[in-house]
Amino acid sequence: SRLLIPEIFETYEKVVWIDVDTVSNHDIAELYYMDLGDHLIAAAHDIGMAGGDGSEEMFKLLRMHRNDYVNTGVLVMNCKQFRAQLTSAELLNTAARSDFDNMDQDALNFHCKGKIQYFDMKWNTNATNVNSGQANAILAEEYRHAVANPYVVHYIGPVKPWQSPNMPMARYFWKYAAETEYYDAIIQKIKNPESTQIQKMPDATLVTTFDSLSKNILYGKRWKRVIVW
């Protein structure tokens, strides 16, 4: 769906995309106001890829070095430049290639290489990477600083803190989860992962199942405007 953003939001010049498996510790407005110039996207280096994830064949197909590859879980899109240079069909056709491993992320790397503005990994801190020590010294040092002070924590991979409370950097998720009315529901889900029914909590007027949690975000007092897409 993110590949369609420039076309769907046709009146927007810039859009910030953040994956759902993230926790923000910093004001993301700073990302939005980043000057992209003529770059198509702004994103952070993928420390996993730099550290050895992904095959050499994959990077040959992408025609880029693994140190230049970005993780697109936190992304600023220059929609105006996208519309001028690429079509949604081009992006979707590339994402659908059977020889690419990461679908839309590979498509963005493939089409945007040479037109990427890199921001610090603190804006997209991989919580679970174990290969960071294999990356080149500059990226490894940047990643260490990001872990020490992450602006956005990204729980990349199949295991999430709401499934495994002791995973690396899970404390950031639980810090905010404990401040919400959904904390007890999350604990129930961990205790009984097969259950789809969640007991209604005393102060929850709208939410009785995990499937409807996102609807209640719209009623949060913290938000001035939320688009749930």
XYZ file of C-alpha atoms in Angstrom:
229
model
C 0.000 0.000 0.000
C 2.849 2.422 0.641
C 3.780 2.258 -3.048
C 0.424 3.852 -3.862
C 0.837 6.775 -1.447
C 2.003 9.360 -4.032
C -0.984 8.531 -6.236
C -3.646 8.250 -3.520
C -2.504 11.375 -1.671
C -2.257 13.319 -4.896
C -2.504 16.743 -3.256
C 0.332 16.050 -0.802
C 3.939 16.904 -1.566
C 5.369 14.874 1.301
C 4.236 11.957 3.472
C 5.751 10.259 6.525
C 5.218 6.507 6.653
C 5.822 4.550 9.882
C 5.307 0.788 10.217
C 2.831 -0.472 12.806
C 5.505 -2.420 14.754
C 7.226 0.721 16.031
C 7.319 2.897 19.137
C 7.998 6.620 18.829
C 9.944 8.303 21.621
C 10.415 11.583 19.778
C 8.348 14.107 17.850
C 8.087 12.741 14.312
C 7.221 16.197 13.013
C 10.978 16.661 12.686
C 10.944 13.994 9.990
C 8.152 15.711 8.117
C 9.944 19.043 8.025
C 13.154 17.495 6.716
C 14.233 19.156 3.465
C 14.330 16.394 0.843
C 15.422 18.528 -2.089
C 15.181 16.364 -5.214
C 15.552 13.079 -3.307
C 12.708 10.602 -3.721
C 12.825 9.332 -0.135
C 14.557 9.824 3.178
C 15.286 6.694 5.225
C 17.858 5.042 7.496
C 20.466 2.466 6.565
C 19.335 -1.095 7.229
C 21.835 -2.321 9.813
C 20.728 -5.916 9.280
C 21.511 -5.825 5.576
C 24.758 -3.971 6.203
C 25.675 -6.661 8.734
C 25.170 -9.581 6.398
C 21.432 -10.222 5.983
C 20.345 -10.747 2.398
C 22.237 -12.690 -0.240
C 24.863 -11.293 -2.559
C 22.599 -12.352 -5.421
C 19.878 -10.108 -4.030
C 22.138 -7.052 -4.088
C 23.296 -7.889 -7.604
C 19.660 -7.868 -8.704
C 19.082 -4.577 -6.883
C 22.292 -3.220 -8.418
C 23.309 -1.607 -5.154
C 25.764 -2.182 -2.306
C 24.371 -3.582 0.937
C 25.706 -0.517 2.796
C 23.406 1.703 0.710
C 20.233 -0.354 1.340
C 17.583 1.287 3.540
C 14.857 -0.066 5.764
C 11.595 1.560 4.728
C 9.680 0.980 7.976
C 10.231 4.664 8.738
C 10.140 6.668 5.571
C 9.670 10.193 4.271
C 8.320 10.155 0.729
C 8.790 13.056 -1.644
C 5.441 12.516 -3.347
C 5.897 15.384 -5.773
C 9.117 13.884 -7.147
C 7.611 10.383 -7.195
C 4.724 11.533 -9.361
C 7.146 13.237 -11.729
C 9.520 10.289 -12.066
C 7.672 7.024 -11.354
C 4.260 5.486 -11.787
C 2.483 3.235 -9.311
C 2.470 0.517 -11.978
C 6.270 0.591 -12.199
C 6.611 0.292 -8.438
C 4.041 -2.495 -8.107
C 5.517 -4.492 -10.992
C 8.937 -4.348 -9.362
C 7.524 -5.326 -5.973
C 5.849 -8.336 -7.577
C 9.106 -9.721 -8.999
C 9.634 -13.280 -7.807
C 13.407 -12.809 -7.610
C 13.161 -10.010 -5.030
C 12.950 -11.005 -1.365
C 11.372 -7.981 0.309
C 8.691 -6.882 -2.123
C 7.836 -3.188 -1.664
C 10.997 -2.458 0.344
C 13.155 -3.869 -2.455
C 11.119 -1.935 -5.004
C 11.758 1.337 -3.188
C 15.468 0.604 -2.845
C 15.700 -0.406 -6.505
C 13.966 2.675 -7.908
C 15.236 5.231 -5.377
C 18.938 4.308 -5.216
C 21.031 7.380 -5.861
C 18.048 9.514 -4.836
C 17.924 8.599 -1.137
C 18.545 11.071 1.647
C 19.821 9.121 4.640
C 18.783 10.068 8.146
C 20.245 8.743 11.390
C 19.324 5.231 12.526
C 17.961 6.686 15.759
C 14.830 7.429 13.659
C 14.535 3.731 12.765
C 16.341 1.681 15.399
C 16.262 -2.048 14.707
C 15.439 -3.614 18.076
C 16.356 -7.159 17.185
C 19.412 -7.107 14.975
C 22.243 -9.398 15.998
C 24.499 -8.756 13.003
C 25.279 -5.104 13.660
C 28.839 -5.961 14.679
C 29.482 -7.269 11.176
C 28.572 -3.960 9.532
C 31.240 -1.454 8.590
C 32.600 0.581 11.486
C 30.757 3.808 10.628
C 27.313 2.196 10.419
C 27.970 -0.015 13.448
C 28.874 3.058 15.511
C 25.782 4.914 14.317
C 23.646 1.923 15.298
C 25.190 1.748 18.789
C 24.352 5.412 19.355
C 20.826 4.830 18.078
C 20.249 1.947 20.509
C 21.403 4.183 23.357
C 18.899 6.911 22.428
C 16.291 5.636 19.955
C 13.833 8.154 18.552
C 11.792 5.384 16.907
C 12.170 1.738 17.930
C 11.336 -0.731 15.168
C 10.568 -4.330 16.126
C 11.701 -5.815 12.836
C 11.091 -9.504 12.279
C 8.448 -12.052 13.279
C 8.783 -11.699 17.073
C 7.127 -8.701 18.735
C 7.218 -7.435 22.346
C 3.518 -8.148 22.825
C 4.417 -11.789 22.126
C 7.813 -11.974 23.813
C 8.068 -9.450 26.688
C 11.767 -10.170 27.248
C 12.929 -9.434 23.719
C 15.509 -6.653 23.173
C 14.193 -3.131 23.696
C 10.745 -4.424 24.664
C 10.709 -1.957 27.566
C 9.840 0.895 25.195
C 6.687 -0.870 24.059
C 5.635 -1.823 27.597
C 6.281 1.682 28.901
C 3.559 3.077 26.646
C 1.325 0.021 26.734
C 1.055 0.383 30.501
C -0.329 3.905 30.051
C -3.260 2.721 27.935
C -6.535 1.032 28.742
C -5.438 -1.913 26.597
C -2.679 -3.089 28.931
C -4.806 -5.778 30.579
C -6.024 -6.979 27.192
C -2.449 -7.362 25.946
C -1.549 -9.363 29.064
C -4.591 -11.573 28.500
C -3.483 -12.194 24.938
C -0.011 -13.249 26.081
C -1.493 -15.647 28.639
C -3.965 -17.080 26.138
C -2.565 -16.492 22.611
C -5.181 -18.690 20.921
C -8.089 -16.637 22.196
C -9.659 -13.980 19.963
C -12.083 -12.744 22.617
C -10.853 -10.197 25.126
C -12.712 -9.374 28.310
C -14.179 -5.918 28.348
C -12.367 -3.652 30.767
C -14.231 -1.250 33.068
C -13.100 1.910 31.288
C -13.222 0.594 27.726
C -16.468 1.573 26.060
C -15.584 0.693 22.486
C -13.109 -2.159 22.535
C -13.916 -5.794 23.229
C -11.619 -7.531 20.741
C -8.136 -6.931 19.404
C -9.566 -6.508 15.916
C -11.228 -3.241 16.963
C -8.373 -1.705 18.948
C -7.418 0.630 16.110
C -10.900 2.170 16.040
C -10.508 3.535 19.532
C -7.318 5.371 18.562
C -9.546 7.885 16.844
C -10.964 8.881 20.219
C -7.595 9.433 21.918
C -7.261 12.886 23.448
C -3.591 13.087 22.462
C -4.328 13.213 18.754
C -5.399 16.226 16.758
C -5.782 14.219 13.572
C -5.297 10.535 12.888
C -5.682 8.768 9.568
C -6.193 5.035 9.910
C -5.596 3.507 6.520
